[in-house]
PDB file of C-alpha atoms (C1' of nucleotides) and ligand atoms in Angstrom:
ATOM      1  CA  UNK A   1      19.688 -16.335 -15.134  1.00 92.00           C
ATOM      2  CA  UNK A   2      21.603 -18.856 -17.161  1.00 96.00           C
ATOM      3  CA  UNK A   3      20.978 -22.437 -16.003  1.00 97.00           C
ATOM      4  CA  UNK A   4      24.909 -22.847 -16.090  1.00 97.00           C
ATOM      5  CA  UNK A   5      25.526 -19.655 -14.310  1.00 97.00           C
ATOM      6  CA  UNK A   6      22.742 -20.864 -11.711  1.00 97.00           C
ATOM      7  CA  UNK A   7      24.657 -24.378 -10.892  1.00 98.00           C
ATOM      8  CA  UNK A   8      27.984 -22.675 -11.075  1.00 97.00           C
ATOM      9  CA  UNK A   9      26.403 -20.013  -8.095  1.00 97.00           C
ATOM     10  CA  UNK A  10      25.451 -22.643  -6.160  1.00 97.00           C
ATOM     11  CA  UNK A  11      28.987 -24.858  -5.814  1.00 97.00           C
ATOM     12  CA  UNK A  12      26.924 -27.565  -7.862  1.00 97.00           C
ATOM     13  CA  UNK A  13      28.702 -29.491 -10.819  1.00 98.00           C
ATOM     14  CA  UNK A  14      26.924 -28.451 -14.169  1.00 98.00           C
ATOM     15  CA  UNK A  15      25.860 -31.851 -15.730  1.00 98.00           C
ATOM     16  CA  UNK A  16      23.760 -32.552 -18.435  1.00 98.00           C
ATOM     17  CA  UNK A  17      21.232 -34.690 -15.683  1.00 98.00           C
ATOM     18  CA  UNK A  18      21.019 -31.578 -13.855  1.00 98.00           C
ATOM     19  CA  UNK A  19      21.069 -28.969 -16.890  1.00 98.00           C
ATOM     20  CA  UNK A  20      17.926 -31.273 -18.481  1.00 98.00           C
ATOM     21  CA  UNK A  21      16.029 -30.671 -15.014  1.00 98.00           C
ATOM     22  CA  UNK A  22      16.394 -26.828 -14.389  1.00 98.00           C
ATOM     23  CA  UNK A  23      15.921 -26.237 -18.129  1.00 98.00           C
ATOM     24  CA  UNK A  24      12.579 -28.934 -17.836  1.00 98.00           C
ATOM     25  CA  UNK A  25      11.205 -27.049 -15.033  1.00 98.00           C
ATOM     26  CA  UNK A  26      11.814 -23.428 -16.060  1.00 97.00           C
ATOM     27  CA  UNK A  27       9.801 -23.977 -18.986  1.00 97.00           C
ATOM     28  CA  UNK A  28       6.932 -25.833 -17.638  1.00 96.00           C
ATOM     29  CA  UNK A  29       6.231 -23.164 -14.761  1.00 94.00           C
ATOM     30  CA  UNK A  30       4.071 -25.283 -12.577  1.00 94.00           C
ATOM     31  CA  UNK A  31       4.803 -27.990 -10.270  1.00 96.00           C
ATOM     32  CA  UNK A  32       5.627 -31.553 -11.383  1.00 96.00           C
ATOM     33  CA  UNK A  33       5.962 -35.141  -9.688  1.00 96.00           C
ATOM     34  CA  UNK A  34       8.363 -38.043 -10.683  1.00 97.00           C
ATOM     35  CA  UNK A  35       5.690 -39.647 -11.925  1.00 95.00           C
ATOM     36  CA  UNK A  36       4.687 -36.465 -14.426  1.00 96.00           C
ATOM     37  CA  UNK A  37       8.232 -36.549 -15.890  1.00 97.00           C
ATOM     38  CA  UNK A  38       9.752 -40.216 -16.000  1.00 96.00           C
ATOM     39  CA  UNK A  39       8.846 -40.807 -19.390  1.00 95.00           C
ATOM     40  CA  UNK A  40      10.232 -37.465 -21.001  1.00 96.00           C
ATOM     41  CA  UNK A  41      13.740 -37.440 -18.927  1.00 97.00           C
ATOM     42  CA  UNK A  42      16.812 -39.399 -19.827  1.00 96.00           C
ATOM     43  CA  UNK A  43      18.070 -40.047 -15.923  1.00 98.00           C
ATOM     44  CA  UNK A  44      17.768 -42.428 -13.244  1.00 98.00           C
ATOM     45  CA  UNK A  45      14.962 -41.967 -11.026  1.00 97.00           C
ATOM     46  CA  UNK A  46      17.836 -42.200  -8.149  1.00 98.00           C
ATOM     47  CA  UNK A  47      19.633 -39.363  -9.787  1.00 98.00           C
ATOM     48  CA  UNK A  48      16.197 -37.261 -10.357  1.00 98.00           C
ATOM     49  CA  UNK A  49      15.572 -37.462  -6.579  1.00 98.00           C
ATOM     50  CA  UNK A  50      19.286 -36.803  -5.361  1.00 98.00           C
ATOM     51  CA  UNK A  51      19.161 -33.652  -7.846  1.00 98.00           C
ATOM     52  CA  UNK A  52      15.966 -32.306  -6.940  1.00 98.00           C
ATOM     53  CA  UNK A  53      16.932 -32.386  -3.108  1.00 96.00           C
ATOM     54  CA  UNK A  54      19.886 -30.885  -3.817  1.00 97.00           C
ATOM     55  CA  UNK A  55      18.354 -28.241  -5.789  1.00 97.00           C
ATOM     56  CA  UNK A  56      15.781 -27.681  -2.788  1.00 95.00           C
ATOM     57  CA  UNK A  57      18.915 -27.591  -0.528  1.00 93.00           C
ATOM     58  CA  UNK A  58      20.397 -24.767  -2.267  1.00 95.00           C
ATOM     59  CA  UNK A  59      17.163 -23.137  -2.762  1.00 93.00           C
ATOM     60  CA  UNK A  60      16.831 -23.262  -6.542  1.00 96.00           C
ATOM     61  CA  UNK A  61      13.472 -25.465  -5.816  1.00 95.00           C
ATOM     62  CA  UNK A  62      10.578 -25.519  -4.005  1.00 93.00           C
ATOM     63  CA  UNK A  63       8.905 -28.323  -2.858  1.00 93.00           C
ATOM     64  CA  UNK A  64       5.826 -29.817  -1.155  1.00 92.00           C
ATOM     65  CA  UNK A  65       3.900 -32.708  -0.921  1.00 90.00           C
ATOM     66  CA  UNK A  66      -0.099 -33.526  -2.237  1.00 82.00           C
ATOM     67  CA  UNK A  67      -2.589 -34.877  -1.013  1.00 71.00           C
ATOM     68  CA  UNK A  68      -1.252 -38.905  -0.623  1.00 69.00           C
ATOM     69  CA  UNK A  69       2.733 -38.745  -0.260  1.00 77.00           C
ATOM     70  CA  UNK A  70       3.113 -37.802  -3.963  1.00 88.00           C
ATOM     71  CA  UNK A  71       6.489 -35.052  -3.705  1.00 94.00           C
ATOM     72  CA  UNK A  72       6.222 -32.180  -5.868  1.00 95.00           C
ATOM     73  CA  UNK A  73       8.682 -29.802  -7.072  1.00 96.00           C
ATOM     74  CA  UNK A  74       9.228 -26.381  -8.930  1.00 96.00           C
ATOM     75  CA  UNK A  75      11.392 -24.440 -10.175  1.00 97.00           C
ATOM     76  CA  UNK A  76      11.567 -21.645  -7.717  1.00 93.00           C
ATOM     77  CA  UNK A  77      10.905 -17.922  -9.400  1.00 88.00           C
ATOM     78  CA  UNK A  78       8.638 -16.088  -6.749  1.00 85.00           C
ATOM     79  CA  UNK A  79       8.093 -17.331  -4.001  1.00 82.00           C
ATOM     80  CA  UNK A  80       4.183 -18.122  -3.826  1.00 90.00           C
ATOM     81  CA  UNK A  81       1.340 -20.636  -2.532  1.00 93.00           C
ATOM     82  CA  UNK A  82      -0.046 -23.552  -3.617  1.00 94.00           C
ATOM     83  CA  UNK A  83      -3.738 -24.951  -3.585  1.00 94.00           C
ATOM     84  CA  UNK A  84      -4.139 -28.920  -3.702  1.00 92.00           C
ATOM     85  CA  UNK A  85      -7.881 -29.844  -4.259  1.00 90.00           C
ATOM     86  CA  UNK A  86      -8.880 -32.950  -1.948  1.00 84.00           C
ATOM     87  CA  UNK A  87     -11.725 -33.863  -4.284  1.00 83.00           C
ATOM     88  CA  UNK A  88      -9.900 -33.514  -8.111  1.00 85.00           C
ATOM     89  CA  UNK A  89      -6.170 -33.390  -7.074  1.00 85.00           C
ATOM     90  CA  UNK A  90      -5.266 -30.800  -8.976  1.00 89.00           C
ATOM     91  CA  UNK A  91      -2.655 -28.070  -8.131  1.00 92.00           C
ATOM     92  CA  UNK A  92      -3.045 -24.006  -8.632  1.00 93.00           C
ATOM     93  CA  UNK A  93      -0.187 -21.646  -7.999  1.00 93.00           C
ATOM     94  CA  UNK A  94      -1.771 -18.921  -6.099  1.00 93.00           C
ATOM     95  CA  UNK A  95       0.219 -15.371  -6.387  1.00 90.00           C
ATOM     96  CA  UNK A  96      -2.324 -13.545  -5.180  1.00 86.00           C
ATOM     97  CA  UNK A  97      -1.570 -14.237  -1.439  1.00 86.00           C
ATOM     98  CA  UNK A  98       1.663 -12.952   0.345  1.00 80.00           C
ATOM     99  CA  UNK A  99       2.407 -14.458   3.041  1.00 81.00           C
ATOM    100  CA  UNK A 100       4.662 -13.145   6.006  1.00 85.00           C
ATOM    101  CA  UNK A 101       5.338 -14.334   9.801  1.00 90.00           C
ATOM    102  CA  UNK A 102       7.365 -12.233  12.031  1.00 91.00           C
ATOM    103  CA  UNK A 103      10.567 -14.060  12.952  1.00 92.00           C
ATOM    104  CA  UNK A 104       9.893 -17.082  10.269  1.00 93.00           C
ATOM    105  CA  UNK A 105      11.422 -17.607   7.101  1.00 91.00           C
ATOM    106  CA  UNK A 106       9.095 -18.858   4.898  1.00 91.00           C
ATOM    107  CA  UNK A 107       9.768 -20.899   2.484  1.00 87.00           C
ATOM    108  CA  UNK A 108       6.465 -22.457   0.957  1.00 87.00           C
ATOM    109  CA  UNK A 109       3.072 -22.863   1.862  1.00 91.00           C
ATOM    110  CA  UNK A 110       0.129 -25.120   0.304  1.00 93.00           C
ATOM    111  CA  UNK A 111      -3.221 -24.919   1.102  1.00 93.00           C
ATOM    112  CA  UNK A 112      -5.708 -27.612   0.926  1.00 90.00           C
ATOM    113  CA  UNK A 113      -9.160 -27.878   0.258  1.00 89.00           C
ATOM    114  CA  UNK A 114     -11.663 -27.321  -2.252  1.00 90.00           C
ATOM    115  CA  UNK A 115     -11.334 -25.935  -5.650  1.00 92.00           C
ATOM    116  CA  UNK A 116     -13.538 -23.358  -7.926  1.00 94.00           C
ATOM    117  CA  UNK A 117     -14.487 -26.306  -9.836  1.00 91.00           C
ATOM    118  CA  UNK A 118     -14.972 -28.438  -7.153  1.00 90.00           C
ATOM    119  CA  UNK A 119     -16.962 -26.583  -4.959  1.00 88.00           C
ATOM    120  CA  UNK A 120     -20.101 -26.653  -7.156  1.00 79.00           C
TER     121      UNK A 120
ATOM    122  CA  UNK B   1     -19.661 -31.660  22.183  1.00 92.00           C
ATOM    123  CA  UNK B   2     -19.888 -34.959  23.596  1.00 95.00           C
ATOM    124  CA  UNK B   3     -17.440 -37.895  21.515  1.00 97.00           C
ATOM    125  CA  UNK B   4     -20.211 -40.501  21.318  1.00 97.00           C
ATOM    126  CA  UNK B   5     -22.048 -37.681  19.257  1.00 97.00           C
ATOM    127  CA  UNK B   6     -19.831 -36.698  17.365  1.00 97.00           C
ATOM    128  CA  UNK B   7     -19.569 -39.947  15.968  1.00 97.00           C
ATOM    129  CA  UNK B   8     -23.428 -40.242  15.708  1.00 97.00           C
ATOM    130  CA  UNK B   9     -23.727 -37.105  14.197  1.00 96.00           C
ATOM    131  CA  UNK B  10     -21.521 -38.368  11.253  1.00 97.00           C
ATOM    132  CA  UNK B  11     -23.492 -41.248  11.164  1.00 96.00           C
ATOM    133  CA  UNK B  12     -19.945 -43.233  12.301  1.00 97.00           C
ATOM    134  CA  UNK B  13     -20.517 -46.253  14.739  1.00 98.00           C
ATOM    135  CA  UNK B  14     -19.282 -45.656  17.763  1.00 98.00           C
ATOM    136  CA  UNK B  15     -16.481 -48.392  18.286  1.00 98.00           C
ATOM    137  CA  UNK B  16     -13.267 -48.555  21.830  1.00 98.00           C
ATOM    138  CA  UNK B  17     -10.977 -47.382  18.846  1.00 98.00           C
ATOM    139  CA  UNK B  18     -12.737 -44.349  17.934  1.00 98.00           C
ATOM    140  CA  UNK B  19     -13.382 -42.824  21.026  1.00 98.00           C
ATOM    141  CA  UNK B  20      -9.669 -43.799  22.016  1.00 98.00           C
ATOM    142  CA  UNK B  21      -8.286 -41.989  19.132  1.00 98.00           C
ATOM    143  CA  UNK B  22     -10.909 -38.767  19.455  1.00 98.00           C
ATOM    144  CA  UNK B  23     -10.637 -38.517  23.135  1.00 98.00           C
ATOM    145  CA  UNK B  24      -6.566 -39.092  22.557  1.00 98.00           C
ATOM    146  CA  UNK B  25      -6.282 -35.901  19.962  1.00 98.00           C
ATOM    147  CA  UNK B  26      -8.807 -33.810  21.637  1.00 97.00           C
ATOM    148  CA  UNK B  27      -6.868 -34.022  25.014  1.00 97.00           C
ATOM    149  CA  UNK B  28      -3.751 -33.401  22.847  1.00 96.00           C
ATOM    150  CA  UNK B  29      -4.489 -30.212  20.740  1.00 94.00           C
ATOM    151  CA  UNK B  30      -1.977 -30.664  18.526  1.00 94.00           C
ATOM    152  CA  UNK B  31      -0.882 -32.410  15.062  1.00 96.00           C
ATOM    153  CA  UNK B  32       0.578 -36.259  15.415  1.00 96.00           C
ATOM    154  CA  UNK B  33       1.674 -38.834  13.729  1.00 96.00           C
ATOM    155  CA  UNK B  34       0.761 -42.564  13.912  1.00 97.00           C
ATOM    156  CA  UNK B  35       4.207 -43.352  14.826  1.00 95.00           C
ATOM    157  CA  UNK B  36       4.043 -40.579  17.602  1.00 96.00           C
ATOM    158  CA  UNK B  37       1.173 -42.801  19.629  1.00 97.00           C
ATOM    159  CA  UNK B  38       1.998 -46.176  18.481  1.00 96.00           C
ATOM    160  CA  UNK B  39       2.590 -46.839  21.728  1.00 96.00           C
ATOM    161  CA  UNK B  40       0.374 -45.441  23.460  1.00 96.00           C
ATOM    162  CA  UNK B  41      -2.890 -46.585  21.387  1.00 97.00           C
ATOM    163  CA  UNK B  42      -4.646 -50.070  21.614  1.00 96.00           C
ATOM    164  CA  UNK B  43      -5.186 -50.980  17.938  1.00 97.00           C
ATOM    165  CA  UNK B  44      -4.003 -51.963  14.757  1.00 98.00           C
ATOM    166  CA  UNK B  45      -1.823 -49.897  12.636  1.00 98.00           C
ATOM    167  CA  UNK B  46      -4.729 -50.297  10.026  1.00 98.00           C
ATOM    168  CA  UNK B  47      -7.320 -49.814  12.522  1.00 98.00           C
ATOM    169  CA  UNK B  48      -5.966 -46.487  13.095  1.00 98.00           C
ATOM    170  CA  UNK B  49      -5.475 -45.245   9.361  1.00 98.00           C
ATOM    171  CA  UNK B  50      -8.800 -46.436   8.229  1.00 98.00           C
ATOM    172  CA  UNK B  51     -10.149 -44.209  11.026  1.00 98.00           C
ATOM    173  CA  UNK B  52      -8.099 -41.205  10.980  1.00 98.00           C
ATOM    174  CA  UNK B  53      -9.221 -41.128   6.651  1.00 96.00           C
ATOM    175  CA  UNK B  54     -12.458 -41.837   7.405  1.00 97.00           C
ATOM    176  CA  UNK B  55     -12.516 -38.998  10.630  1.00 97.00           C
ATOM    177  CA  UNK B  56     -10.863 -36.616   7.796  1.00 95.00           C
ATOM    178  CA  UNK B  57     -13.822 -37.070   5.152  1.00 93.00           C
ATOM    179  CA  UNK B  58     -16.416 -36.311   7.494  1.00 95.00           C
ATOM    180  CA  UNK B  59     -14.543 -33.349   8.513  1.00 93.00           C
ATOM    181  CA  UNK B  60     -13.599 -34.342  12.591  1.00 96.00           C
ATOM    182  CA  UNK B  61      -9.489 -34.058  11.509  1.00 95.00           C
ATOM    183  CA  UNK B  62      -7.376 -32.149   9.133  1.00 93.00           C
ATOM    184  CA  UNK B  63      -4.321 -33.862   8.337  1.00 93.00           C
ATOM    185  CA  UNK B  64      -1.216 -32.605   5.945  1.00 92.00           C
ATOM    186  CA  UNK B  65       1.938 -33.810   5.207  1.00 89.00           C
ATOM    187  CA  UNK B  66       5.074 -32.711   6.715  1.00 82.00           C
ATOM    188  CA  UNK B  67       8.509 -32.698   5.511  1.00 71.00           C
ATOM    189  CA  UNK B  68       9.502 -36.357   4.136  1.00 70.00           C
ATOM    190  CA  UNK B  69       5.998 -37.870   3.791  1.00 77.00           C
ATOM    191  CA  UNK B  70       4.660 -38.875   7.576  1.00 89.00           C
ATOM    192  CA  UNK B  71       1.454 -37.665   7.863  1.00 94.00           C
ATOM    193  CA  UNK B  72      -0.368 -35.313  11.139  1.00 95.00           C
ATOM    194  CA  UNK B  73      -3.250 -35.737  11.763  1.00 96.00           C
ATOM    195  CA  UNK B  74      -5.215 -33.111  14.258  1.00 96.00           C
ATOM    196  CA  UNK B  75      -8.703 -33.058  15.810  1.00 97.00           C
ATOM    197  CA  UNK B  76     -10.192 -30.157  13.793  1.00 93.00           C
ATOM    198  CA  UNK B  77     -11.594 -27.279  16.679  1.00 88.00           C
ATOM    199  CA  UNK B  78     -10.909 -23.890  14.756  1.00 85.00           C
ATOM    200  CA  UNK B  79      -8.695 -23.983  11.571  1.00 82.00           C
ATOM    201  CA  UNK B  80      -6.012 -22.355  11.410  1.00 90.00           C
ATOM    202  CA  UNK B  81      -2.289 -23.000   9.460  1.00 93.00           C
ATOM    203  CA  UNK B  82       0.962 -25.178  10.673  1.00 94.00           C
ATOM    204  CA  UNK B  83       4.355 -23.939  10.345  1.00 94.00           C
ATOM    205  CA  UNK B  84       6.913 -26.866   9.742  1.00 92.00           C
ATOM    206  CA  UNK B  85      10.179 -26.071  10.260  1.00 90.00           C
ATOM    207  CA  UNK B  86      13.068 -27.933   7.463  1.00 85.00           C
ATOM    208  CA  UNK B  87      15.839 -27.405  10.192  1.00 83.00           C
ATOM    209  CA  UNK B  88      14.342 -29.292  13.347  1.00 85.00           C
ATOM    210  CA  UNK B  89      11.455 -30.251  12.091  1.00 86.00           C
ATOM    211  CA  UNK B  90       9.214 -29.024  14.537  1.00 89.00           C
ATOM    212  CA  UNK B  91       5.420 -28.606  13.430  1.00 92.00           C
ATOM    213  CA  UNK B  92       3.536 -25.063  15.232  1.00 93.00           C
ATOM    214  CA  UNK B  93       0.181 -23.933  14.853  1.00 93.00           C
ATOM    215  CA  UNK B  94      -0.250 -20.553  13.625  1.00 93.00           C
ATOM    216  CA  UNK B  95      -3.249 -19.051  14.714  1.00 90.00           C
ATOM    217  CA  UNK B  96      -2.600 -15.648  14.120  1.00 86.00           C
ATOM    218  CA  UNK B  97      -3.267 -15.987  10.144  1.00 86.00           C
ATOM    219  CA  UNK B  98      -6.839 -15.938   8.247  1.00 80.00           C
ATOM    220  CA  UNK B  99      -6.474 -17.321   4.727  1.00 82.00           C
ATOM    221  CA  UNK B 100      -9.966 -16.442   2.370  1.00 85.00           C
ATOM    222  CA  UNK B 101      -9.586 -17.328  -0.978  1.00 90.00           C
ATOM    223  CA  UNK B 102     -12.675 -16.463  -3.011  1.00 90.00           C
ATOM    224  CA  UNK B 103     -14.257 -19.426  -4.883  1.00 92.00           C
ATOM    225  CA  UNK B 104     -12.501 -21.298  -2.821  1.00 93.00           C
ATOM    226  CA  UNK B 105     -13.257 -24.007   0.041  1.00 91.00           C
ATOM    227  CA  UNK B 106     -10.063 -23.847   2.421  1.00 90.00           C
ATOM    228  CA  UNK B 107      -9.686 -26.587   4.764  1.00 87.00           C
ATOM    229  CA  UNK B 108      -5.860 -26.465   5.868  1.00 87.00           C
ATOM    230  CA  UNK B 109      -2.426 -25.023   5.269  1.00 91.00           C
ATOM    231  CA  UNK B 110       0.943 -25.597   5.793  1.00 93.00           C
ATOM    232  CA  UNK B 111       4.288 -23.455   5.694  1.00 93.00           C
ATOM    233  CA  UNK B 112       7.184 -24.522   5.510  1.00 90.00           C
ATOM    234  CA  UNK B 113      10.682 -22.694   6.425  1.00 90.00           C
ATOM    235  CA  UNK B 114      12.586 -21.999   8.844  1.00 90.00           C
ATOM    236  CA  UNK B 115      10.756 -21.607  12.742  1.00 92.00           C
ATOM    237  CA  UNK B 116      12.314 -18.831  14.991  1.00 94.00           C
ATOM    238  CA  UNK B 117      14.758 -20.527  16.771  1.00 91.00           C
ATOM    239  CA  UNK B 118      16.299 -21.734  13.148  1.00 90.00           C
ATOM    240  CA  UNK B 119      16.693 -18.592  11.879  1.00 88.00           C
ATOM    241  CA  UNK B 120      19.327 -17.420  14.350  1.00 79.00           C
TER     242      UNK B 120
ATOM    243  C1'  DA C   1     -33.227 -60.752  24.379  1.00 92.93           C
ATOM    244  C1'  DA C   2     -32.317 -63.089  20.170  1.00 92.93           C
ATOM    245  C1'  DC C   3     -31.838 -62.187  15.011  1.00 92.93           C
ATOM    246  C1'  DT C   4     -30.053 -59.865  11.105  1.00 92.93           C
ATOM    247  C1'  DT C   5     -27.447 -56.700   8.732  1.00 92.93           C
ATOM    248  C1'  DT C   6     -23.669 -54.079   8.078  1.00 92.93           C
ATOM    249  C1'  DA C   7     -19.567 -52.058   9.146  1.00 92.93           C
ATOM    250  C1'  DA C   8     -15.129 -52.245  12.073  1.00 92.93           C
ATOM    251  C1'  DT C   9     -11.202 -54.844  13.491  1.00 92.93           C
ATOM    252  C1'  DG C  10      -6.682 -57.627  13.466  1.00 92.93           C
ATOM    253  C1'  DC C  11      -3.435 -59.770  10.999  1.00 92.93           C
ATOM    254  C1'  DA C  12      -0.369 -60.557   7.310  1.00 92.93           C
ATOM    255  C1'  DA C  13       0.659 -59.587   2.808  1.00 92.93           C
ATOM    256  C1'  DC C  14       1.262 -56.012  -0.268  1.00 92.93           C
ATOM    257  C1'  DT C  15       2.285 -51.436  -2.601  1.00 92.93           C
ATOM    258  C1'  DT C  16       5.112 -47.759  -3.841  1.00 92.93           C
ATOM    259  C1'  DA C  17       7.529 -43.260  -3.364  1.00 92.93           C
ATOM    260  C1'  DG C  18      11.725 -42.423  -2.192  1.00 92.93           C
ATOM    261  C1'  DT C  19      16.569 -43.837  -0.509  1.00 92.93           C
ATOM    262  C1'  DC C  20      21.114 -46.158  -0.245  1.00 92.93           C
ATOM    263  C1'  DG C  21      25.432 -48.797  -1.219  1.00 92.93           C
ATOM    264  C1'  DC C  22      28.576 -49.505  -4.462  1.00 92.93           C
ATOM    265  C1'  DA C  23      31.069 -49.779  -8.646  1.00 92.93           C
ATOM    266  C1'  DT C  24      31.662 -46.778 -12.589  1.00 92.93           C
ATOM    267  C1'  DT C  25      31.958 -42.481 -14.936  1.00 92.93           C
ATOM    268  C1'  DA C  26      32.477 -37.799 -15.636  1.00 92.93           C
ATOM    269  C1'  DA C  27      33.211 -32.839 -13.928  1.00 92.93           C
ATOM    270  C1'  DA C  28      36.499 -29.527 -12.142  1.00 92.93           C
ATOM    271  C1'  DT C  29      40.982 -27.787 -11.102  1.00 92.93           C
ATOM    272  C1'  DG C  30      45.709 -26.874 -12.118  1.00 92.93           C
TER     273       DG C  30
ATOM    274  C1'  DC D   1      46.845 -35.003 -19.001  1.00 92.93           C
ATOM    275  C1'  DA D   2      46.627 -36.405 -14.121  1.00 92.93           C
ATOM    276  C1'  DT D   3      44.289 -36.078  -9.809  1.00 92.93           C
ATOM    277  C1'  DT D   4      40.505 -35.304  -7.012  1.00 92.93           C
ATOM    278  C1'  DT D   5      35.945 -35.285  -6.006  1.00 92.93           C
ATOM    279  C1'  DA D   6      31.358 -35.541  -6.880  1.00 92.93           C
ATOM    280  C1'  DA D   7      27.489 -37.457  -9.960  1.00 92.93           C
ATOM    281  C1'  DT D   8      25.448 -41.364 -12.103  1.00 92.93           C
ATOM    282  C1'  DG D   9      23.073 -46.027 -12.920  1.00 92.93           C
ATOM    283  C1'  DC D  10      21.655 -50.038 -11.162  1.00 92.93           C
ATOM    284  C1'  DG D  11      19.610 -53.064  -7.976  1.00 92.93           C
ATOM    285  C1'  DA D  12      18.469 -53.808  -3.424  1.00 92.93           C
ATOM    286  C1'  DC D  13      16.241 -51.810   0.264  1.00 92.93           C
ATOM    287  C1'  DT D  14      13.037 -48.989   3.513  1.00 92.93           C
ATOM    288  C1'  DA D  15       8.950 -47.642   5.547  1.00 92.93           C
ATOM    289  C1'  DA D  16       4.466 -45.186   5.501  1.00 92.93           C
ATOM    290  C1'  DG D  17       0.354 -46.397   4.373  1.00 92.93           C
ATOM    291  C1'  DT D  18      -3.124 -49.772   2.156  1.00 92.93           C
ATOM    292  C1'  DT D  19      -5.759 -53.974   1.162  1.00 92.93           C
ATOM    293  C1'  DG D  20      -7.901 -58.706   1.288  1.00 92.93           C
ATOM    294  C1'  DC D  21      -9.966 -61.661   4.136  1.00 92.93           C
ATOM    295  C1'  DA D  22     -11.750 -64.039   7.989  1.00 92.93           C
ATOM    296  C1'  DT D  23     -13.617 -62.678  12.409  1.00 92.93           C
ATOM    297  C1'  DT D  24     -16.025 -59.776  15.590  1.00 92.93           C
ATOM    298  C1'  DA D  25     -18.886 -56.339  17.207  1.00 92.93           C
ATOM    299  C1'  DA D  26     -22.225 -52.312  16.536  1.00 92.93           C
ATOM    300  C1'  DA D  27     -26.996 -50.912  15.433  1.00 92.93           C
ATOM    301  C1'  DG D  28     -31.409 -51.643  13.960  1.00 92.93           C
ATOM    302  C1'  DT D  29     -35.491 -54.962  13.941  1.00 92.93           C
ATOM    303  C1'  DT D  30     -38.629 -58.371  15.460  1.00 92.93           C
TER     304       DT D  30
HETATM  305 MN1   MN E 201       3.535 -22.566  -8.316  1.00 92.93          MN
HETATM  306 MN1   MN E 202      -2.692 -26.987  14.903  1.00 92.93          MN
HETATM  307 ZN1   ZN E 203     -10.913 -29.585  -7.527  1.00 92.93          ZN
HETATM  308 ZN1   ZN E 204      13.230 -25.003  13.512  1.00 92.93          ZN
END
DNA sequence: AACTTTAATGCAACTTAGTCGCATTAAATG
DNA sequence: CATTTAATGCGACTAAGTTGCATTAAAGTT
């Protein structure tokens, strides 16, 4: 879906802030921080975090938090876990797992421990 | 097994604020915060964090994030997954879910949606 | 039991991801 | 184009968690 169309669906003004951001994240495909994108976005980091809770509002994003109070977000395709590595930090989409609970509605889910790499 | 060897058998030194804080989350069975026993506990706000990190690397806690960065912290009997709910917030063990992931080492997970009474 | 080593504690200062208030600017609607 | 309403930038702020340091208390040793 058009990134324009997208806003427009949600009752969200279509800016060029917010454009950059779903356009950013639908072409990187993994999960970023703040941090990961400062330096490459032309936006206040006030108006990064005010879109990208927005965007999680509406449901255009997904969004969890690493190891250490770090906030990460994606752009939200399928729906689909997450494995944070407690001894080299890195992140893995996992779409191998499906996860469903009677009577929830699950949003996200992250699993932490040990990765292939790390778990000599 | 006993707190005192618990602590020994991590090679941990068995200090007031330790077995407070074990005998405190055994008794409780369930995920807090540090600003959910502030009051209750008889140490220092650093006492406390330098404890619960070190209790998670030797494997006597898990601890995760939930919504908006405060951090739970539980006294590790069997694993099993928390649901956090965006709506009220509430935080529910799930015990009814066994995640394998070949390769790797899984130590916690966390969904997050809506709980049962959210989704009306 | 005193002696020594090493790690734990309290306190205050600090760090830092994320938020907020407010004045300004720019979308949307007609 | 005029009006309304929401988004933005900026700086100040918040608060969870950490760190440095002097002090105290475990644990091991004589
Ligand atoms: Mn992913
Ligand atoms: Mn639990
Ligand atoms: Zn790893
Ligand atoms: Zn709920």
């Amino acid at each position: 879906m058009k990134t324009q169309e997208l806003l427009r669906d949600k009752k969200l003004k279509v800016t060029p802030a917010r454009i950059e951001l779903i356009e950013l994240f639908k072409r990187e495909k993994k999960p970023l921080s703040y941090e990961d994108i400062k330096d490459t976005i032309n936006m206040d980091r006030a108006t990064f975090y005010r879109n990208m809770n927005k965007f999680e509002e509406v449901g255009l994003f997904s969004v969890f938090e690493s190891n250490s109070k770090i906030r990460f977000f994606e752009f939200k395709l399928t729906p689909h876990a997450h494995f944070i590595c407690i001894e080299c930090h890195s992140i893995e989409c996992i779409k191998s797992l499906d996860i469903k609970l009677d009577g929830y509605e699950v949003h996200n889910m992250t699993i932490k421990g040990r990765c292939k790499n790390c778990t000599l």
